[in-house]
GROMACS .gro file of C-alpha atoms in nm:
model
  242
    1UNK     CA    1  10.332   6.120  12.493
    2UNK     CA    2  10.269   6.190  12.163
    3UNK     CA    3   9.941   6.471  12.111
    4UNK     CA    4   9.753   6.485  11.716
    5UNK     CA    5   9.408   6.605  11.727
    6UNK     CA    6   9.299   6.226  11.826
    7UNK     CA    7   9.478   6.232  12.127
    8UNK     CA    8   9.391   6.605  12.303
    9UNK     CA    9   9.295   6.676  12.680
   10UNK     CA   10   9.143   6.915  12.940
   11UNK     CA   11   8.989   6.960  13.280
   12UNK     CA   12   8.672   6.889  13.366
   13UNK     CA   13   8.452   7.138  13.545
   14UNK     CA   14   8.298   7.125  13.849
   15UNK     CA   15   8.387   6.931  14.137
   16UNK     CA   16   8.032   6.799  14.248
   17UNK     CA   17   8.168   6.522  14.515
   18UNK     CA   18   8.513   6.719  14.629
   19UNK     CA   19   8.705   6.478  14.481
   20UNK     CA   20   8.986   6.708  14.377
   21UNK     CA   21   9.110   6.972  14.627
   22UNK     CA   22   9.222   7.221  14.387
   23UNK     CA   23   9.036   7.271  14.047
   24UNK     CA   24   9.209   7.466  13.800
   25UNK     CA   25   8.900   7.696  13.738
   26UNK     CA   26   9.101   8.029  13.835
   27UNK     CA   27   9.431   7.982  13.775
   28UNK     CA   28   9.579   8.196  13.538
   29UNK     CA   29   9.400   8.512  13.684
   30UNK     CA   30   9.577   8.416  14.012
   31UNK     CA   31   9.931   8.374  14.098
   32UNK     CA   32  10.074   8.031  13.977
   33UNK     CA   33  10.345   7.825  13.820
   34UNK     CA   34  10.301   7.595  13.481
   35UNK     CA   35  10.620   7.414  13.339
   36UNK     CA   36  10.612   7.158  13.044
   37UNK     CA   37  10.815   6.990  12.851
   38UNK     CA   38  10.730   6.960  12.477
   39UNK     CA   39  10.840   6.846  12.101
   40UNK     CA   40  10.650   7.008  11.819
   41UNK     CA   41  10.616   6.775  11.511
   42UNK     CA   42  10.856   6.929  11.249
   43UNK     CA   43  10.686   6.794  10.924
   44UNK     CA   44  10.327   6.871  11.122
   45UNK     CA   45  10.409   7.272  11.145
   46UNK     CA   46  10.583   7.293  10.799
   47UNK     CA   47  10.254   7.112  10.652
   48UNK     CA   48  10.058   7.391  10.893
   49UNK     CA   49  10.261   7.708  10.736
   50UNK     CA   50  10.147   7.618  10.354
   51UNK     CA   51   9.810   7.701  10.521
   52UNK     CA   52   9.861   7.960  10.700
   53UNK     CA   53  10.149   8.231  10.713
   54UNK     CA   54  10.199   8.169  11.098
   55UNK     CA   55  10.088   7.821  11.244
   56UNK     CA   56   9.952   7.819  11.581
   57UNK     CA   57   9.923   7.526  11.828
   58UNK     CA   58   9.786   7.537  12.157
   59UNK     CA   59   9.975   7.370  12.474
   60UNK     CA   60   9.793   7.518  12.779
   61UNK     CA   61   9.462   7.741  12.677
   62UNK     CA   62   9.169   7.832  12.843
   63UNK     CA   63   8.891   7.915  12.571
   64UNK     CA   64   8.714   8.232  12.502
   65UNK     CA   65   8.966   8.487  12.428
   66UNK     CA   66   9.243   8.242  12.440
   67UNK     CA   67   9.527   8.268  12.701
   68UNK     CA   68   9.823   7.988  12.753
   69UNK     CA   69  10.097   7.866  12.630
   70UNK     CA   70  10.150   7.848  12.218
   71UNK     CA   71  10.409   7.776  11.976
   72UNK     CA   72  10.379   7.904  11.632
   73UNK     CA   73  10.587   7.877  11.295
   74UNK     CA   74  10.585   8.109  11.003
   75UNK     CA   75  10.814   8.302  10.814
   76UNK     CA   76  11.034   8.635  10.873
   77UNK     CA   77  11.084   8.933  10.594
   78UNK     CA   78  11.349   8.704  10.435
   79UNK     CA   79  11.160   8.410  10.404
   80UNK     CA   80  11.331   8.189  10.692
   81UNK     CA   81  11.150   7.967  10.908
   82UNK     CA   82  11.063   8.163  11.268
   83UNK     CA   83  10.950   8.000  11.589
   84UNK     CA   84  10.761   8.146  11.865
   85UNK     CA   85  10.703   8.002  12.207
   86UNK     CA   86  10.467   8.248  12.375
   87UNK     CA   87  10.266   8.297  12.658
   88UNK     CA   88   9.908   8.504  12.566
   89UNK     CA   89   9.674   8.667  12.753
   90UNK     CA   90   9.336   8.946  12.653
   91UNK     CA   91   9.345   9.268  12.894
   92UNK     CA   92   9.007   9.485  13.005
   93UNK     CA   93   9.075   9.821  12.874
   94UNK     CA   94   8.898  10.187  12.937
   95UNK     CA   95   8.616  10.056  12.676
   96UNK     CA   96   8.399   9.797  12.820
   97UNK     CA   97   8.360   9.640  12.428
   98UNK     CA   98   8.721   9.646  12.365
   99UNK     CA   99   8.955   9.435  12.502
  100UNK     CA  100   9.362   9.410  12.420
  101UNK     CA  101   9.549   9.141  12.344
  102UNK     CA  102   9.901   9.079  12.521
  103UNK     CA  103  10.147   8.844  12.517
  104UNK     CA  104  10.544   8.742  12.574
  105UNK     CA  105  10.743   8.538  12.343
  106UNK     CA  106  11.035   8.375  12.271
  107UNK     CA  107  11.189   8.284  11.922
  108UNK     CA  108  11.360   7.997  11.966
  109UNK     CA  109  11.568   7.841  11.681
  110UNK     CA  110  11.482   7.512  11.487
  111UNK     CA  111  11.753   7.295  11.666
  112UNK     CA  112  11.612   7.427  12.005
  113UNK     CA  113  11.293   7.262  11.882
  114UNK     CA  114  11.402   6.960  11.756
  115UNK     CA  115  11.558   6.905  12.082
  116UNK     CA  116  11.251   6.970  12.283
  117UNK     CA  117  11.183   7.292  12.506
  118UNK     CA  118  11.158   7.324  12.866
  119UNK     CA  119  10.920   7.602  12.926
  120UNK     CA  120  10.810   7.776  13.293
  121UNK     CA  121  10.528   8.032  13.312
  122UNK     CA  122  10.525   8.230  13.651
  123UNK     CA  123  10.275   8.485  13.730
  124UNK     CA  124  10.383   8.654  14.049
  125UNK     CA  125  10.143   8.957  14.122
  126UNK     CA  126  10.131   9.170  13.834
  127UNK     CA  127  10.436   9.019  13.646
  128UNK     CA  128  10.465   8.750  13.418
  129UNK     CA  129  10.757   8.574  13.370
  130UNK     CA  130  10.819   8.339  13.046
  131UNK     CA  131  11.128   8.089  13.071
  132UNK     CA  132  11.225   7.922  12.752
  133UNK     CA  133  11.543   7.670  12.811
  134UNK     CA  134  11.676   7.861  13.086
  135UNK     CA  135  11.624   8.195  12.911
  136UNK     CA  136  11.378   8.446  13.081
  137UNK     CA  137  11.168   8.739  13.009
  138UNK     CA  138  10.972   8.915  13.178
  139UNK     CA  139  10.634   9.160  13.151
  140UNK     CA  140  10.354   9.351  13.309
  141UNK     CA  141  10.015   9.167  13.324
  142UNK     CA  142   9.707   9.275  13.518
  143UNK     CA  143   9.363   9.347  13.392
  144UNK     CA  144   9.327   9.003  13.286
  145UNK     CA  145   8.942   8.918  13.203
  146UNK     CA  146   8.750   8.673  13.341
  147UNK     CA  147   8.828   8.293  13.252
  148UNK     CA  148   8.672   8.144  13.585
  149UNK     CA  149   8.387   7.969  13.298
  150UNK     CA  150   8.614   7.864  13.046
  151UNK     CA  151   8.785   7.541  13.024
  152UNK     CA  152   9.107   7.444  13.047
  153UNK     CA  153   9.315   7.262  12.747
  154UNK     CA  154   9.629   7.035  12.758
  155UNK     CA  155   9.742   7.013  12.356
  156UNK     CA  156   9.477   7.241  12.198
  157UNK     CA  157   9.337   7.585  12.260
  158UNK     CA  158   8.965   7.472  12.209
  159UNK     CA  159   8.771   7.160  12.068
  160UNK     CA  160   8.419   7.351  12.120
  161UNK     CA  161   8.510   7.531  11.809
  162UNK     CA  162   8.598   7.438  11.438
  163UNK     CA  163   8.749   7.777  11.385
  164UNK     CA  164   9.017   7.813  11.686
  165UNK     CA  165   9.138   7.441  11.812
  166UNK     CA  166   9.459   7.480  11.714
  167UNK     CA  167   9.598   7.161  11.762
  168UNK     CA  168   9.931   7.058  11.853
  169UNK     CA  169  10.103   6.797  11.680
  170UNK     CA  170  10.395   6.665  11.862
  171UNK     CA  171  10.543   6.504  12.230
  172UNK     CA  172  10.429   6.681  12.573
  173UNK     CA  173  10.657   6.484  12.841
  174UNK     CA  174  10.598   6.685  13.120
  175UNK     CA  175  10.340   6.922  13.296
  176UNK     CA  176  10.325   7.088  13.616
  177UNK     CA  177   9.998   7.312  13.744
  178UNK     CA  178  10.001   7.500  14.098
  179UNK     CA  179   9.879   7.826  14.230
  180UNK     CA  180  10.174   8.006  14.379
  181UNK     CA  181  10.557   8.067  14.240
  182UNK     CA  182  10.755   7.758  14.268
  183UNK     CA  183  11.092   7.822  14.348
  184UNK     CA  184  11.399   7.794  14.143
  185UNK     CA  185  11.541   7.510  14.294
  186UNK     CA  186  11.219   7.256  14.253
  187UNK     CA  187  11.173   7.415  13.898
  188UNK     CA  188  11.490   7.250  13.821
  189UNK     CA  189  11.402   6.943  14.004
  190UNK     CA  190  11.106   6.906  13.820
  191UNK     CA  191  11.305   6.886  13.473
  192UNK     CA  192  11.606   6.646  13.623
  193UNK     CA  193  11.463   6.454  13.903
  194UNK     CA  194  11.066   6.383  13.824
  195UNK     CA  195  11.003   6.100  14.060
  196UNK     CA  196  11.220   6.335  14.338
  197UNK     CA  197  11.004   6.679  14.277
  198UNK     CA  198  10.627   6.434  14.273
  199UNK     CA  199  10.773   6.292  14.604
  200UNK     CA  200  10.871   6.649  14.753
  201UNK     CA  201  10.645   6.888  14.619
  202UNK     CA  202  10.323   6.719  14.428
  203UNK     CA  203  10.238   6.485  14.701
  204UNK     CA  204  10.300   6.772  14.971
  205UNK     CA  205   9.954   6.888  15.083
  206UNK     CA  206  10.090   7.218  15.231
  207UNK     CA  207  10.151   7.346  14.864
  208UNK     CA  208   9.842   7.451  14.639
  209UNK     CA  209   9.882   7.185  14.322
  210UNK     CA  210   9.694   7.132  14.045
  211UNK     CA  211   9.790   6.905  13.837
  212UNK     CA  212  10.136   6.680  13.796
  213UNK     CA  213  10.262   6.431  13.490
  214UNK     CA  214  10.521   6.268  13.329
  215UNK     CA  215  10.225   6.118  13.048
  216UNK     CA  216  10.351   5.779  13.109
  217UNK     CA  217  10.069   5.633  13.284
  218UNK     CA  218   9.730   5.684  13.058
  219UNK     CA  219   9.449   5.472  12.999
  220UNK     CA  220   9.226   5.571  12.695
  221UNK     CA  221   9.045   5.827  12.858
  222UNK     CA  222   9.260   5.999  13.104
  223UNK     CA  223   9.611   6.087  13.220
  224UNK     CA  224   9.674   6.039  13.585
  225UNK     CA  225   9.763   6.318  13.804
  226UNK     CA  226  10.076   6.222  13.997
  227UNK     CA  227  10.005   6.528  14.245
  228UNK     CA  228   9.793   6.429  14.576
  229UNK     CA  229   9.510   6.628  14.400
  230UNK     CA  230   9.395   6.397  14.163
  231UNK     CA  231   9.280   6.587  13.961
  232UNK     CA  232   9.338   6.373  13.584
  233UNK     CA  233   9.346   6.521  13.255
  234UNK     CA  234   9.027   6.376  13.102
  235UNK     CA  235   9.069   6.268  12.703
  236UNK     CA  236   8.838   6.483  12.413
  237UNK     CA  237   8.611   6.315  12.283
  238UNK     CA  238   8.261   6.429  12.069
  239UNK     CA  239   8.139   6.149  12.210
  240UNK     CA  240   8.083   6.275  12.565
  241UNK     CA  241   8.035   6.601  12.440
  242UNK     CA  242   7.728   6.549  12.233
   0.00000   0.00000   0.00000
């Protein structure tokens, strides 16, 4: 489905009348599992760099001091195009005021892009794992500080704020949400076999989901949850914000 800053989603908050079984209010500070399959708009993130020296979109963000998923474009010491999938996250330190920015990233190259990315993000205790095409890294994360207020963003980082949206321009296919590490076996599922892995693991109520989609069934204000949670990403608008 294609995302442009007229077509951006999140979560609402609060879950007044228990419609959905598991909001996504912690995750991120909790162990989970986030995959998603995305296209950035060449032409949008060349237009982006004559901006600014390194482009940022957000694909999964909770707002404050962001953390999620991001893809950025600028330029390396030579002048060539670089690319940078990368997971982000803002760590407590010693100083109460001061808090430290982390993240883990991937440079993939501009064919990888064109063709789309598969992306996993696995927190497992105090590791982080980032999984670009099959490629994995791997890093320390604890100390994360408190997003339980923030919301949570599908194709932006933050529409409450003209300075830090950061938009993404482009095609988000697929998008999984759960607390817990998904195994290696329904990761892949999830990428080959949709209708297979929403039959076997998003409508099984033992496991802890949060959200599921393949974008292919949206009306003009949501995008339905395949997962037994339904728990729907909910369309920006001003409108229902003012």
């Amino acid at each position: 489905m294609k995302i442009n800053k007229e077509n951006t989603y999140l979560f609402l908050k609060g879950n007044k009348n228990k419609l959905v079984f598991n909001p996504p209010d912690d995750v991120i500070t909790t162990d989970f599992t986030l995959m998603m399959r995305f296209t950035p708009d060449k032409d949008y993130y060349l237009e982006g760099m004559k901006k600014e020296p390194f482009f940022t979109q957000g694909l999964f963000s909770k707002n404050g001091k962001h953390i999620g998923l991001f893809f950025t474009a600028g330029k390396d010491e030579i002048n060539n195009i670089l690319l940078k999938v990368s997971f982000e996250w803002w760590k407590k330190t010693d100083n109460p005021d001061v808090d430290e920015v982390k993240s883990i990233d991937f440079y993939p190259s501009i064919e990888e892009v064109e063709k789309g990315l598969d992306v996993v993000v696995i927190k497992n205790k105090n590791s982080i794992e980032l999984i670009v095409n099959g490629k994995t890294k791997t890093a320390e994360m604890k100390d994360v500080i408190d997003y339980s207020y923030s919301y949570t963003w599908v194709g932006c980082a933050n529409r409450l704020s003209p300075e830090y949206q950061h938009i993404f321009e482009g095609e988000i296919n697929l998008l999984h949400l759960q607390e817990k590490v998904l195994d290696s076996d329904n990761i892949n599922l999830f990428f080959n076999d949709y209708n297979k892995f929403v039959k076997e693991v998003s409508q099984n109520m033992n496991n802890t989901i949060m959200f599921t989609s393949n974008f292919e069934e949206v009306s003009p204000y949501k995008v339905k949850d395949h997962s037994y949670n339904n728990n729907h990403l909910i369309k920006f608008s001003k409108q229902w914000l003012n």
